C-alpha positions as protocol buffer text, in pm:
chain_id: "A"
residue {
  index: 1
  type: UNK
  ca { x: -2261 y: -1454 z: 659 }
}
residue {
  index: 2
  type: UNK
  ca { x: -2351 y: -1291 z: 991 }
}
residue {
  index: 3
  type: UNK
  ca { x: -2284 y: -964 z: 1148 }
}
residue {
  index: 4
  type: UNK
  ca { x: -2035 y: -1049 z: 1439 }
}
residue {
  index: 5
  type: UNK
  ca { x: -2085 y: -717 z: 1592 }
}
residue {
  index: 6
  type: UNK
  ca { x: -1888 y: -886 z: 1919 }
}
residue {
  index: 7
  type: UNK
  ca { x: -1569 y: -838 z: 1742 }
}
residue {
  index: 8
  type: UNK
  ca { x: -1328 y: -591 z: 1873 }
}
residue {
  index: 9
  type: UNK
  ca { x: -1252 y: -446 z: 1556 }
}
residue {
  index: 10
  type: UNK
  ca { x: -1365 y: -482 z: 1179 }
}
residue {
  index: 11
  type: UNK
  ca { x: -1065 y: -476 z: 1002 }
}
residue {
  index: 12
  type: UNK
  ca { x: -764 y: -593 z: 1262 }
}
residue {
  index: 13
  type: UNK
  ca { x: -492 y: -548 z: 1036 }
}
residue {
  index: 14
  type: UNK
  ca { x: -463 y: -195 z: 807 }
}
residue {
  index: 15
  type: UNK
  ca { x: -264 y: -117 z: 605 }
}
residue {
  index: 16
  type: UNK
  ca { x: -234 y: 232 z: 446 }
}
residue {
  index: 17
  type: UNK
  ca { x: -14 y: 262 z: 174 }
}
residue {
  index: 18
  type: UNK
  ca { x: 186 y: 376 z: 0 }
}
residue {
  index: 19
  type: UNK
  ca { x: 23 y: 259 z: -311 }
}
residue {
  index: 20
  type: UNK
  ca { x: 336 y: 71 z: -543 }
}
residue {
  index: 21
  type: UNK
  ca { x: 531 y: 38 z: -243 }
}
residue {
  index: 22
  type: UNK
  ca { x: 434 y: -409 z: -189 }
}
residue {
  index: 23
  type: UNK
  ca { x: 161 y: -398 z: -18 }
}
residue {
  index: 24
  type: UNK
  ca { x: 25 y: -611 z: -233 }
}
residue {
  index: 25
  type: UNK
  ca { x: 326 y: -874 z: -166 }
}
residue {
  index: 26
  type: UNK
  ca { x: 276 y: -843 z: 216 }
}
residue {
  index: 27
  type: UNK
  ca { x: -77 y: -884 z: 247 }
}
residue {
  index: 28
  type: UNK
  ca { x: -64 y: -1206 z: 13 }
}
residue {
  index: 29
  type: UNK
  ca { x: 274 y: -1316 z: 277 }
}
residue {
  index: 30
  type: UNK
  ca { x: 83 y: -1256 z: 583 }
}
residue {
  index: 31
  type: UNK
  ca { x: -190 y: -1408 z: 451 }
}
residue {
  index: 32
  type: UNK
  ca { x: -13 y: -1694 z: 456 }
}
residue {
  index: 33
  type: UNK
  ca { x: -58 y: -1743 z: 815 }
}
residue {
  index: 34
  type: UNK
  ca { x: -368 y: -1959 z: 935 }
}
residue {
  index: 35
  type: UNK
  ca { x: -482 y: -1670 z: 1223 }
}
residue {
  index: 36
  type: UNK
  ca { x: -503 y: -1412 z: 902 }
}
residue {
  index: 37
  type: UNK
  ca { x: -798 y: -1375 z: 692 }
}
residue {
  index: 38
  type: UNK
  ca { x: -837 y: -1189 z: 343 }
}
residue {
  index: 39
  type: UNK
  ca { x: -1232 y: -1069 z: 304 }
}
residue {
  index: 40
  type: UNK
  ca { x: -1364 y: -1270 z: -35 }
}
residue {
  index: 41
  type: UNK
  ca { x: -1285 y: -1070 z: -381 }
}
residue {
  index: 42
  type: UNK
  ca { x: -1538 y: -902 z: -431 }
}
residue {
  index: 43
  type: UNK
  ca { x: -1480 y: -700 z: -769 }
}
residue {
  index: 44
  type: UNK
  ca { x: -1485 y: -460 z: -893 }
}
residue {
  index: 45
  type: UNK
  ca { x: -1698 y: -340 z: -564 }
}
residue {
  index: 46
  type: UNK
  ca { x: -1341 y: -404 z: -443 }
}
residue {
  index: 47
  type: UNK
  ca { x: -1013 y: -472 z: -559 }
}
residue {
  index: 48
  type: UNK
  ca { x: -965 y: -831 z: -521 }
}
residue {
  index: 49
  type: UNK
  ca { x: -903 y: -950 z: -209 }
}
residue {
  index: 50
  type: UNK
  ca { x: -684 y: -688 z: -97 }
}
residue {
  index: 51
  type: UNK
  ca { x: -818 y: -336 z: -110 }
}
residue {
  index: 52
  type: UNK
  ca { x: -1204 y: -293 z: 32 }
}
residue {
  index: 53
  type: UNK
  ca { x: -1234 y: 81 z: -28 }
}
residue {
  index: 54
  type: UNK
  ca { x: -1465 y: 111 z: 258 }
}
residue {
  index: 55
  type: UNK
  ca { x: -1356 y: 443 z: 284 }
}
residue {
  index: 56
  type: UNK
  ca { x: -1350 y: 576 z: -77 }
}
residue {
  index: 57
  type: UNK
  ca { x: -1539 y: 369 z: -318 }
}
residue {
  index: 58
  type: UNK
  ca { x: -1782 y: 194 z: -101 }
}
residue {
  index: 59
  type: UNK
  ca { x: -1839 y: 483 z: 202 }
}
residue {
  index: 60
  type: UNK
  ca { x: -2200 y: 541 z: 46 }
}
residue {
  index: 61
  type: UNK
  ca { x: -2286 y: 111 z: 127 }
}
residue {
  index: 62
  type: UNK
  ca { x: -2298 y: 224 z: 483 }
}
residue {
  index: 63
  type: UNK
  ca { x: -2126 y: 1 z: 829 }
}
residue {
  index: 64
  type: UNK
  ca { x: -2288 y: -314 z: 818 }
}
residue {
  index: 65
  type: UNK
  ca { x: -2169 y: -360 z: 447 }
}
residue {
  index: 66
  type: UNK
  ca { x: -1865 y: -324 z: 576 }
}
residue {
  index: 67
  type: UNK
  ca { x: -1876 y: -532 z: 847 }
}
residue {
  index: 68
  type: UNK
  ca { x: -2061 y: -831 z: 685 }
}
residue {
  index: 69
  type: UNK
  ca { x: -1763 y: -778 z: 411 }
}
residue {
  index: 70
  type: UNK
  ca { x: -1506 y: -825 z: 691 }
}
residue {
  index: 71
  type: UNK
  ca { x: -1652 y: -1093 z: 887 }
}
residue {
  index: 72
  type: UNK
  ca { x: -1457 y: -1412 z: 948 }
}
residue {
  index: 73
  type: UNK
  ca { x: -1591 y: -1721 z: 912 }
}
residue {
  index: 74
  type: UNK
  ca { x: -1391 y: -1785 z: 1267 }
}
residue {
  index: 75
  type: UNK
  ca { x: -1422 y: -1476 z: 1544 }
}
residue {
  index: 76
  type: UNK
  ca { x: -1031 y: -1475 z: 1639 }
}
residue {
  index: 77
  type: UNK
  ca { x: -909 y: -1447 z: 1250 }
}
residue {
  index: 78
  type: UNK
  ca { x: -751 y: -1150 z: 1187 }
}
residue {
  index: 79
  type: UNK
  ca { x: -869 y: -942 z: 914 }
}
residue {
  index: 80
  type: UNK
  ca { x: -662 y: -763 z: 677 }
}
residue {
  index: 81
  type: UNK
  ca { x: -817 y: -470 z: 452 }
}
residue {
  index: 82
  type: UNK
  ca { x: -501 y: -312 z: 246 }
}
residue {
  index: 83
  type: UNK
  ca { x: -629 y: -6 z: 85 }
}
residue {
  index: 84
  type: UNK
  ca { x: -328 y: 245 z: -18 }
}
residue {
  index: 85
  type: UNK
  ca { x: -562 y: 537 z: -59 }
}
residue {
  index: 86
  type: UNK
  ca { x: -677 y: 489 z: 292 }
}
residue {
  index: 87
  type: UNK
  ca { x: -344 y: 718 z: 342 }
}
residue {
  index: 88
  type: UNK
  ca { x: -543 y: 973 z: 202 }
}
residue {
  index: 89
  type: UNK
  ca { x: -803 y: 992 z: 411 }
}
residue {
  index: 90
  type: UNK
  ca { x: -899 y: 1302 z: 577 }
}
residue {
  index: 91
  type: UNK
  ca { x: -978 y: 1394 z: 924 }
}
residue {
  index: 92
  type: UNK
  ca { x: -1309 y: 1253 z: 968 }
}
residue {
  index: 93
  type: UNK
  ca { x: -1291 y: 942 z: 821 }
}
residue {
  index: 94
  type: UNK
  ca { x: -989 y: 839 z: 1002 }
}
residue {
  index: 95
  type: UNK
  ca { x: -1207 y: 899 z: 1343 }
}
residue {
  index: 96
  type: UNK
  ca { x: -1496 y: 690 z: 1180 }
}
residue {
  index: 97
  type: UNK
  ca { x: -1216 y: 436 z: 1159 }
}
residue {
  index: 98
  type: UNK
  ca { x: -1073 y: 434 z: 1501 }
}
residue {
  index: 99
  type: UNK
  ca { x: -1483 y: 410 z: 1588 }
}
residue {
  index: 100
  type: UNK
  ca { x: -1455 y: 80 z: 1432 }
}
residue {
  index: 101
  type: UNK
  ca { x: -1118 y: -21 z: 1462 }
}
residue {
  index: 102
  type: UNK
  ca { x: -968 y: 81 z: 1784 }
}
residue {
  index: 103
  type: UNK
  ca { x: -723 y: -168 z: 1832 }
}
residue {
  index: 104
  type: UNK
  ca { x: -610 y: -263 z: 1455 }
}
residue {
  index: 105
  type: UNK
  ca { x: -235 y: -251 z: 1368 }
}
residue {
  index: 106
  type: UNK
  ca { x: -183 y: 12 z: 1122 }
}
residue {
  index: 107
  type: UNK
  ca { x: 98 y: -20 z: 859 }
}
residue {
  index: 108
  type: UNK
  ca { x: 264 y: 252 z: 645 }
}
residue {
  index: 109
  type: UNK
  ca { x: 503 y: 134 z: 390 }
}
residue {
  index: 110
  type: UNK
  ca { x: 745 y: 430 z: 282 }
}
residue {
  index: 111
  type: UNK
  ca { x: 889 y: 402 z: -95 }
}
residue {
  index: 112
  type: UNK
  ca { x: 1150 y: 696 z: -239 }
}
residue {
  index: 113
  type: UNK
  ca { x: 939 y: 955 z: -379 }
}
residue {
  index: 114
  type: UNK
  ca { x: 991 y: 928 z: -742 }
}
residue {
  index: 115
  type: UNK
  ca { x: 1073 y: 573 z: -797 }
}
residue {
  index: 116
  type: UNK
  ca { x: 705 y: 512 z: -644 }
}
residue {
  index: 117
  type: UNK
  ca { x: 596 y: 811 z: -918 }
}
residue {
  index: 118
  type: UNK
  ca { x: 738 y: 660 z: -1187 }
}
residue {
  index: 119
  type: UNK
  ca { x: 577 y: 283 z: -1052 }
}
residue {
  index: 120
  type: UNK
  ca { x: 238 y: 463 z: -1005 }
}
residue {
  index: 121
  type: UNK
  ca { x: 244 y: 663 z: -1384 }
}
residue {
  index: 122
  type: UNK
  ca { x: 407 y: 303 z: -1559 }
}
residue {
  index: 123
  type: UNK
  ca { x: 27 y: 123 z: -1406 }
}
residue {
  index: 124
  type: UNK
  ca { x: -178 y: 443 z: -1475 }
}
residue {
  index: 125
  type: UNK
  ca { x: 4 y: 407 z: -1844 }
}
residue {
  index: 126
  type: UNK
  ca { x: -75 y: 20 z: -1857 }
}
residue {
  index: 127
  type: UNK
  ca { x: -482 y: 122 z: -1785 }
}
residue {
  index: 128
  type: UNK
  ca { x: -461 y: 369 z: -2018 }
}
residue {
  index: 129
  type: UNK
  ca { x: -290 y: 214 z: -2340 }
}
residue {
  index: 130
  type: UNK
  ca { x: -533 y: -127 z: -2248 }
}
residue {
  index: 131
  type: UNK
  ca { x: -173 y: -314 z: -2144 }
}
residue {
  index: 132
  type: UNK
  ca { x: 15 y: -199 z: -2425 }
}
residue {
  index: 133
  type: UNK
  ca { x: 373 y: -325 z: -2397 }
}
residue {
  index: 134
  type: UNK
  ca { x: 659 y: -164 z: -2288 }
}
residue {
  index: 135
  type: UNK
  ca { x: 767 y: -59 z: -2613 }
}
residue {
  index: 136
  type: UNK
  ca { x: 437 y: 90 z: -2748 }
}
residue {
  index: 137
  type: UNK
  ca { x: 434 y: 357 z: -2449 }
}
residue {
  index: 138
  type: UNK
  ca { x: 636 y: 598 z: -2326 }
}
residue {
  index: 139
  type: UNK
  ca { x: 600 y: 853 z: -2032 }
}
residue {
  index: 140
  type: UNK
  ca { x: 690 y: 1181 z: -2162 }
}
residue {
  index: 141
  type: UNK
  ca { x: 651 y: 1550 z: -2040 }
}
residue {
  index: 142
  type: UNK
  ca { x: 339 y: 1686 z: -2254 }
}
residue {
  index: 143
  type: UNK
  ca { x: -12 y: 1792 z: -2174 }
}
residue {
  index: 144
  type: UNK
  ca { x: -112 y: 1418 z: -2109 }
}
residue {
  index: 145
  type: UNK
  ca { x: 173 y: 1377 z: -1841 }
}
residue {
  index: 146
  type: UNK
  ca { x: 38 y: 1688 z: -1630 }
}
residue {
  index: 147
  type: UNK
  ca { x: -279 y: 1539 z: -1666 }
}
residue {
  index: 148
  type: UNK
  ca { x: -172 y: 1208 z: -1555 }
}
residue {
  index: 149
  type: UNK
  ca { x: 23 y: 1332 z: -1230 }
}
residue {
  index: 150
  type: UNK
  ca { x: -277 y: 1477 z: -1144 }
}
residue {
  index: 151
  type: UNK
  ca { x: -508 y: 1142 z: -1167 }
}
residue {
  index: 152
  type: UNK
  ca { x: -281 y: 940 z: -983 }
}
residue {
  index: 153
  type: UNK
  ca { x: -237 y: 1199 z: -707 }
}
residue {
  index: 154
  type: UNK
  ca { x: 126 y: 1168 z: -760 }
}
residue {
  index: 155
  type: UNK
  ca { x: 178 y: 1524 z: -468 }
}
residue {
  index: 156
  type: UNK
  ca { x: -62 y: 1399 z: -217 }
}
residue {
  index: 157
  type: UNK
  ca { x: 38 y: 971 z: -240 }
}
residue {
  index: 158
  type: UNK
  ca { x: 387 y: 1095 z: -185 }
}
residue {
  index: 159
  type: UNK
  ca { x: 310 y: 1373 z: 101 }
}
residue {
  index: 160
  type: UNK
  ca { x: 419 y: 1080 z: 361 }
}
residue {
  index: 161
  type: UNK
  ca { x: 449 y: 1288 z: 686 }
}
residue {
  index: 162
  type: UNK
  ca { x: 102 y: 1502 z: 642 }
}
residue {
  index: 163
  type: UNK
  ca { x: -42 y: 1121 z: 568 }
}
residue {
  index: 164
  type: UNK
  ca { x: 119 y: 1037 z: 896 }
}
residue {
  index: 165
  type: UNK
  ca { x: 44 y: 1330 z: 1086 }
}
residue {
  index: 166
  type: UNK
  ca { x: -324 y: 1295 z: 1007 }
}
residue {
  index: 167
  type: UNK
  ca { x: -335 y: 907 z: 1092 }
}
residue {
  index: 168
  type: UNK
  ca { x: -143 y: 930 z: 1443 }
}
residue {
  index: 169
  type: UNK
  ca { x: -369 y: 1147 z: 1575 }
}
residue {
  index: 170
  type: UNK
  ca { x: -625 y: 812 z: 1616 }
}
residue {
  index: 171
  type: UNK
  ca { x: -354 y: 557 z: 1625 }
}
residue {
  index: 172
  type: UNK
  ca { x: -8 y: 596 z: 1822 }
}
residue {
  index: 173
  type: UNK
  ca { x: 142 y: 302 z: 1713 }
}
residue {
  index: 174
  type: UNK
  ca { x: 193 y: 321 z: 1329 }
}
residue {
  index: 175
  type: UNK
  ca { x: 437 y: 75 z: 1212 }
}
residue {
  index: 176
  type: UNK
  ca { x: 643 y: 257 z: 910 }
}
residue {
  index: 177
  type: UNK
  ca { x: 874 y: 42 z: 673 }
}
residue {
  index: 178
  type: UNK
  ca { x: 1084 y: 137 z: 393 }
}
residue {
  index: 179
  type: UNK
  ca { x: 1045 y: -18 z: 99 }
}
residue {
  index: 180
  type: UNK
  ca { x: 1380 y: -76 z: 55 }
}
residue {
  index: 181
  type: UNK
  ca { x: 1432 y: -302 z: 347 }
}
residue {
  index: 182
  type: UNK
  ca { x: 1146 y: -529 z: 159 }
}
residue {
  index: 183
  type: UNK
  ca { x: 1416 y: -561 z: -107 }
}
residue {
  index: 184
  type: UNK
  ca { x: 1685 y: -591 z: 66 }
}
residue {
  index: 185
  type: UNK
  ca { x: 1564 y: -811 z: 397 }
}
residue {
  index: 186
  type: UNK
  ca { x: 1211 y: -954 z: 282 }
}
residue {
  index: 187
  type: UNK
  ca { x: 1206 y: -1186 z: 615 }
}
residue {
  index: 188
  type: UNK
  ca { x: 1311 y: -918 z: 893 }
}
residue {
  index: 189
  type: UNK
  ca { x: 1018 y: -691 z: 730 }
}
residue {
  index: 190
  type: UNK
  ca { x: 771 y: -970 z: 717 }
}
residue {
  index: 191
  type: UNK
  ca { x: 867 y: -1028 z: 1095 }
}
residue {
  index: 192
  type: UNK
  ca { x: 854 y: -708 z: 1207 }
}
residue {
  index: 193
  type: UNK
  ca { x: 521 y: -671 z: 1020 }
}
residue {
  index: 194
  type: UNK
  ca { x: 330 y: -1005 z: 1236 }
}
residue {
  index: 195
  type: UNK
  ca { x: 523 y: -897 z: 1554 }
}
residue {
  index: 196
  type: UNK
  ca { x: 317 y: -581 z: 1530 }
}
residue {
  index: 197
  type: UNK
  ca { x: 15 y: -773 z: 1459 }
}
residue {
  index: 198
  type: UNK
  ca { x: 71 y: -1020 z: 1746 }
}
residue {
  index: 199
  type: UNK
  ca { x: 186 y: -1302 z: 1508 }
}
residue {
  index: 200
  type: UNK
  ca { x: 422 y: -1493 z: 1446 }
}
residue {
  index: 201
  type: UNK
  ca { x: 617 y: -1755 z: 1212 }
}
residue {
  index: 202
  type: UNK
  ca { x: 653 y: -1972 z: 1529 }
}
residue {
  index: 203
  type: UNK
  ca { x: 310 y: -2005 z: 1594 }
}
residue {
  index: 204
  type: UNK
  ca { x: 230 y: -2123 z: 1195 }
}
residue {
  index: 205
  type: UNK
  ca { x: 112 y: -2440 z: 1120 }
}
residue {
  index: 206
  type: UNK
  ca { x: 363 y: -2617 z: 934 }
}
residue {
  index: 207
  type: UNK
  ca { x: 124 y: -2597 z: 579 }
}
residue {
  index: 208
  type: UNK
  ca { x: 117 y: -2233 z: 656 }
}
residue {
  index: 209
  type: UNK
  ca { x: 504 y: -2207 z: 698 }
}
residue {
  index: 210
  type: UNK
  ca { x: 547 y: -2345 z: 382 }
}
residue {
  index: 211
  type: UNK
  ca { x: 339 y: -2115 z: 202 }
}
residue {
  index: 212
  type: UNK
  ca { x: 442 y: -1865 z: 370 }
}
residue {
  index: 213
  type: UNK
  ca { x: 813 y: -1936 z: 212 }
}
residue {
  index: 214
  type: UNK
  ca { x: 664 y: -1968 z: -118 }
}
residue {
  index: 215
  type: UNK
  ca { x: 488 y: -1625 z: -120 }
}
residue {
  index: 216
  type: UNK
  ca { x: 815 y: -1487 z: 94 }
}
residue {
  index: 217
  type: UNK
  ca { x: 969 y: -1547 z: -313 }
}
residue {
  index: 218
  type: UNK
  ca { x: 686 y: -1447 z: -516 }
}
residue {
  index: 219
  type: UNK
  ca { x: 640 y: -1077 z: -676 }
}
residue {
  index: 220
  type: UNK
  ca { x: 241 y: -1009 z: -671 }
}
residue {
  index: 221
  type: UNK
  ca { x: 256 y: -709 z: -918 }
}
residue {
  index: 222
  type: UNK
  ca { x: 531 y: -555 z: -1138 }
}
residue {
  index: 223
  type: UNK
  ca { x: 477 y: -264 z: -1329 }
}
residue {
  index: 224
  type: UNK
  ca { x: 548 y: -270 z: -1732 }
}
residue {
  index: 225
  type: UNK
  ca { x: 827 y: -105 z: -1758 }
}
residue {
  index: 226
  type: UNK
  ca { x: 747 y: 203 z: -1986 }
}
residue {
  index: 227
  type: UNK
  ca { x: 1064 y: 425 z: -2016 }
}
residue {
  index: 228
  type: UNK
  ca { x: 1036 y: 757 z: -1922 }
}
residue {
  index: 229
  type: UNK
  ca { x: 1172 y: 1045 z: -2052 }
}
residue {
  index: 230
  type: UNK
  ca { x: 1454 y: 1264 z: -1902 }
}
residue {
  index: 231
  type: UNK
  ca { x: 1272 y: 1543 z: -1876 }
}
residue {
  index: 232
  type: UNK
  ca { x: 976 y: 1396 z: -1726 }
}
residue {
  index: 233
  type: UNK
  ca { x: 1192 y: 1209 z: -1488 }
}
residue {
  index: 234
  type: UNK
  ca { x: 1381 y: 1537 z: -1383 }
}
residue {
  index: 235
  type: UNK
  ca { x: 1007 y: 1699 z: -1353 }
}
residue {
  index: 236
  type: UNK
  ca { x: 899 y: 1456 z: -1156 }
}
residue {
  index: 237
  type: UNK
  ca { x: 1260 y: 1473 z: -912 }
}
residue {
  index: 238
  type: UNK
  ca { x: 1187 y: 1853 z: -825 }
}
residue {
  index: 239
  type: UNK
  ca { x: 872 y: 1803 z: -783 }
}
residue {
  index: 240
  type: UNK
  ca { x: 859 y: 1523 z: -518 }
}
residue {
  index: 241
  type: UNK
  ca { x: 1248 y: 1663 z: -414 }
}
residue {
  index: 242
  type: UNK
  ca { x: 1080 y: 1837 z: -68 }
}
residue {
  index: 243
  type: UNK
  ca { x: 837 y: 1545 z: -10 }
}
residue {
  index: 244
  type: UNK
  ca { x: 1153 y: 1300 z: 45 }
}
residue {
  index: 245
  type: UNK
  ca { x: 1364 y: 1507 z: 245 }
}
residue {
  index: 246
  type: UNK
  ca { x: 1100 y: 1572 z: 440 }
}
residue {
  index: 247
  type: UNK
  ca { x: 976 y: 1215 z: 516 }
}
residue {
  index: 248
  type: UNK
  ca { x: 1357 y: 1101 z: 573 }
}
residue {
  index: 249
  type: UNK
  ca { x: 1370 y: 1354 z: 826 }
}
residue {
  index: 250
  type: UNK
  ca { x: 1080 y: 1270 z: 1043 }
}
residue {
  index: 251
  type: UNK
  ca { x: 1108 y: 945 z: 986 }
}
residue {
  index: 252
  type: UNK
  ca { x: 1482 y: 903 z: 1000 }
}
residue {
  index: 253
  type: UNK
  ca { x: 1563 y: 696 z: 693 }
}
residue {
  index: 254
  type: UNK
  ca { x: 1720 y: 733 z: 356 }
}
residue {
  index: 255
  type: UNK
  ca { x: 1574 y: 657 z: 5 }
}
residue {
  index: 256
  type: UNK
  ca { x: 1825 y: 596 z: -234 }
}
residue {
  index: 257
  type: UNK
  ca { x: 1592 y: 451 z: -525 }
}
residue {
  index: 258
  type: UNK
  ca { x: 1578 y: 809 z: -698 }
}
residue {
  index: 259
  type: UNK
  ca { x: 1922 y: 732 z: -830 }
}
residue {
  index: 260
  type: UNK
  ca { x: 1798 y: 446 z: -1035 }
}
residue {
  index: 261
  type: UNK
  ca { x: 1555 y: 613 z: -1184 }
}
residue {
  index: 262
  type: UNK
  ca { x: 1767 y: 953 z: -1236 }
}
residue {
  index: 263
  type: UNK
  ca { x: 2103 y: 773 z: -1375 }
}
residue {
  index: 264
  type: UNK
  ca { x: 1941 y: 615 z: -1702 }
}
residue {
  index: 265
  type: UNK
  ca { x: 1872 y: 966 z: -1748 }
}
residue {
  index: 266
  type: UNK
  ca { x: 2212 y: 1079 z: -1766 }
}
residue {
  index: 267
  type: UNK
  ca { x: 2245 y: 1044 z: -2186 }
}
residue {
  index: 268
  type: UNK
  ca { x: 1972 y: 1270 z: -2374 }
}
C-alpha cells in the first residue's frame, strides 16, 4: 500500500489504556462502523489488529513504517491504533505523537486500581504457566509475585492522573471513561466514545448496525480466573490504595470494584 502522507493524521482514533480495562471490546465495537478502520494484524510485530506499538515495540522501524501500517485503503477511514502502554509514554514521545496526530481523539479508559491488578497478574499468570487452568495456578505473595508486579508495571499502569497529566499537555480533549459504566451502560459508553470521534450509530449502514449489536454483546478477552491469595490481594490494596483516591479525585468518579476483589478475602 501507499504512503498517504495527505492525511491529517496517522492514527485518528487513540486509545491509551488502561491495559484490562476493554479496550479490546471497544475497539472491536467501533470497529464495527463502516468509517472505522483496524490496520491488518500484523503479529507478533503487533498485537493483532489492535495494538501497533509504534511507540514501544516498533519505535526503532522508523515513520513511514508506521504510516504505511496505518494507511487506509480509503483516505476518510478512520484509523484506530489501541495500544494500552501508549499511557506510558513519556514526554517526548507523546510530542512525536501530536507531530503526527494532531487532531486524533484520544481515549483513556479508567478501571479500579486493584481489580485491573489482579486482571493484569491473572494474564501475566496465563503467559507464564503456558494457559494453565484456573485451578493449576494461584497468585500468591512470594518472591515470584514481587517479581511479577514489577513486569506488568502494576505502580506505573495504575498511576492514572501522572498518565493523564503527561498526555494533556499535547491533547486537551482526552475523553476518560470508567470502566464500570462499560458494565453497567455498554451503549451510552460506546456513544459517548463515536460522539468524540465524530461518529455515530445514525450514520451506520444498516450491515454495520447489526454488527455493531452483535459485538455491543460479545466479551473479546476474559482473564482465567486464578484465585488470589488474601494476602496478596491485601498487598496489592495498599499498594494501589493512593493511586485510586487519587484518580477519583481529579477525575471525579468512584471505583467500587476493589470490594469484589477484597470480600472473597474476608475467610483465611
Amino acid at each position: 500500500m501507499t504512503l498517504d502522507t495527505a492525511r491529517e493524521n496517522v492514527t485518528d482514533i487513540l486509545c491509551i489504556g488502561a491495559q484490562k480495562a476493554s479496550t479490546s471490546w471497544l475497539h472491536h465495537v467501533v470497529n464495527a462502523h463502516q468509517r472505522s478502520y483496524a490496520f491488518p494484524n500484523s503479529a507478533p510485530v503487533t498485537s493483532t489488529n489492535k495494538e501497533a506499538h509504534f511507540w514501544d515495540w516498533n519505535h526503532h522501524r522508523g515513520l513511514d513504517w508506521y504510516r504505511n501500517l496505518m494507511a487506509p485503503p480509503e483516505p476518510d477511514r478512520l484509523v484506530m491504533d489501541f495500544t494500552p502502554e501508549y499511557s506510558l509514554l513519556g514526554d517526548d514521545k507523546i510530542r512525536e505523537c501530536k507531530e503526527i496526530n494532531p487532531t486524533a481523539r484520544v481515549i483513556y479508559i479508567l478501571r479500579d486500581p486493584l481489580a485491573r491488578a489482579v486482571s493484569a497478574l491473572r494474564m501475566h499468570t496465563l503467559w507464564r504457566t503456558n494457559r494453565a487452568a484456573a485451578e493449576e495456578a494461584e497468585i500468591r505473595l512470594d518472591d515470584e509475585f514481587h517479581a511479577l508486579v514489577k513486569k506488568a508495571r502494576i505502580l506505573e499502569m495504575s498511576s492514572y492522573f501522572y498518565n493523564f497529566e503527561r498526555w494533556s499537555k499535547a491533547y486537551d480533549d482526552i475523553l476518560v471513561l470508567n470502566y464500570e459504566d462499560i458494565l453497567s451502560d455498554p451503549v451510552a459508553v460506546v456513544e459517548r466514545v463515536l460522539a468524540h470521534c465524530r461518529l455515530s450509530t445514525e450514520d451506520m449502514t444498516p450491515e454495520a448496525r447489526d454488527e455493531y449489536e452483535k459485538r455491543l454483546k460479545k466479551r473479546v478477552w476474559a482473564s482465567v480466573s486464578y484465585p488470589i491469595t488474601r494476602d496478596a490481594a491485601y498487598f496489592l490494596h495498599g499498594m494501589l490504595w493512593q493511586k485510586r483516591q487519587a484518580a477519583e479525585r481529579f477525575f471525579n468518579l468512584r471505583f467500587t470494584e476493589y470490594r469484589n476483589v477484597l470480600e472473597p478475602q474476608a475467610n483465611p
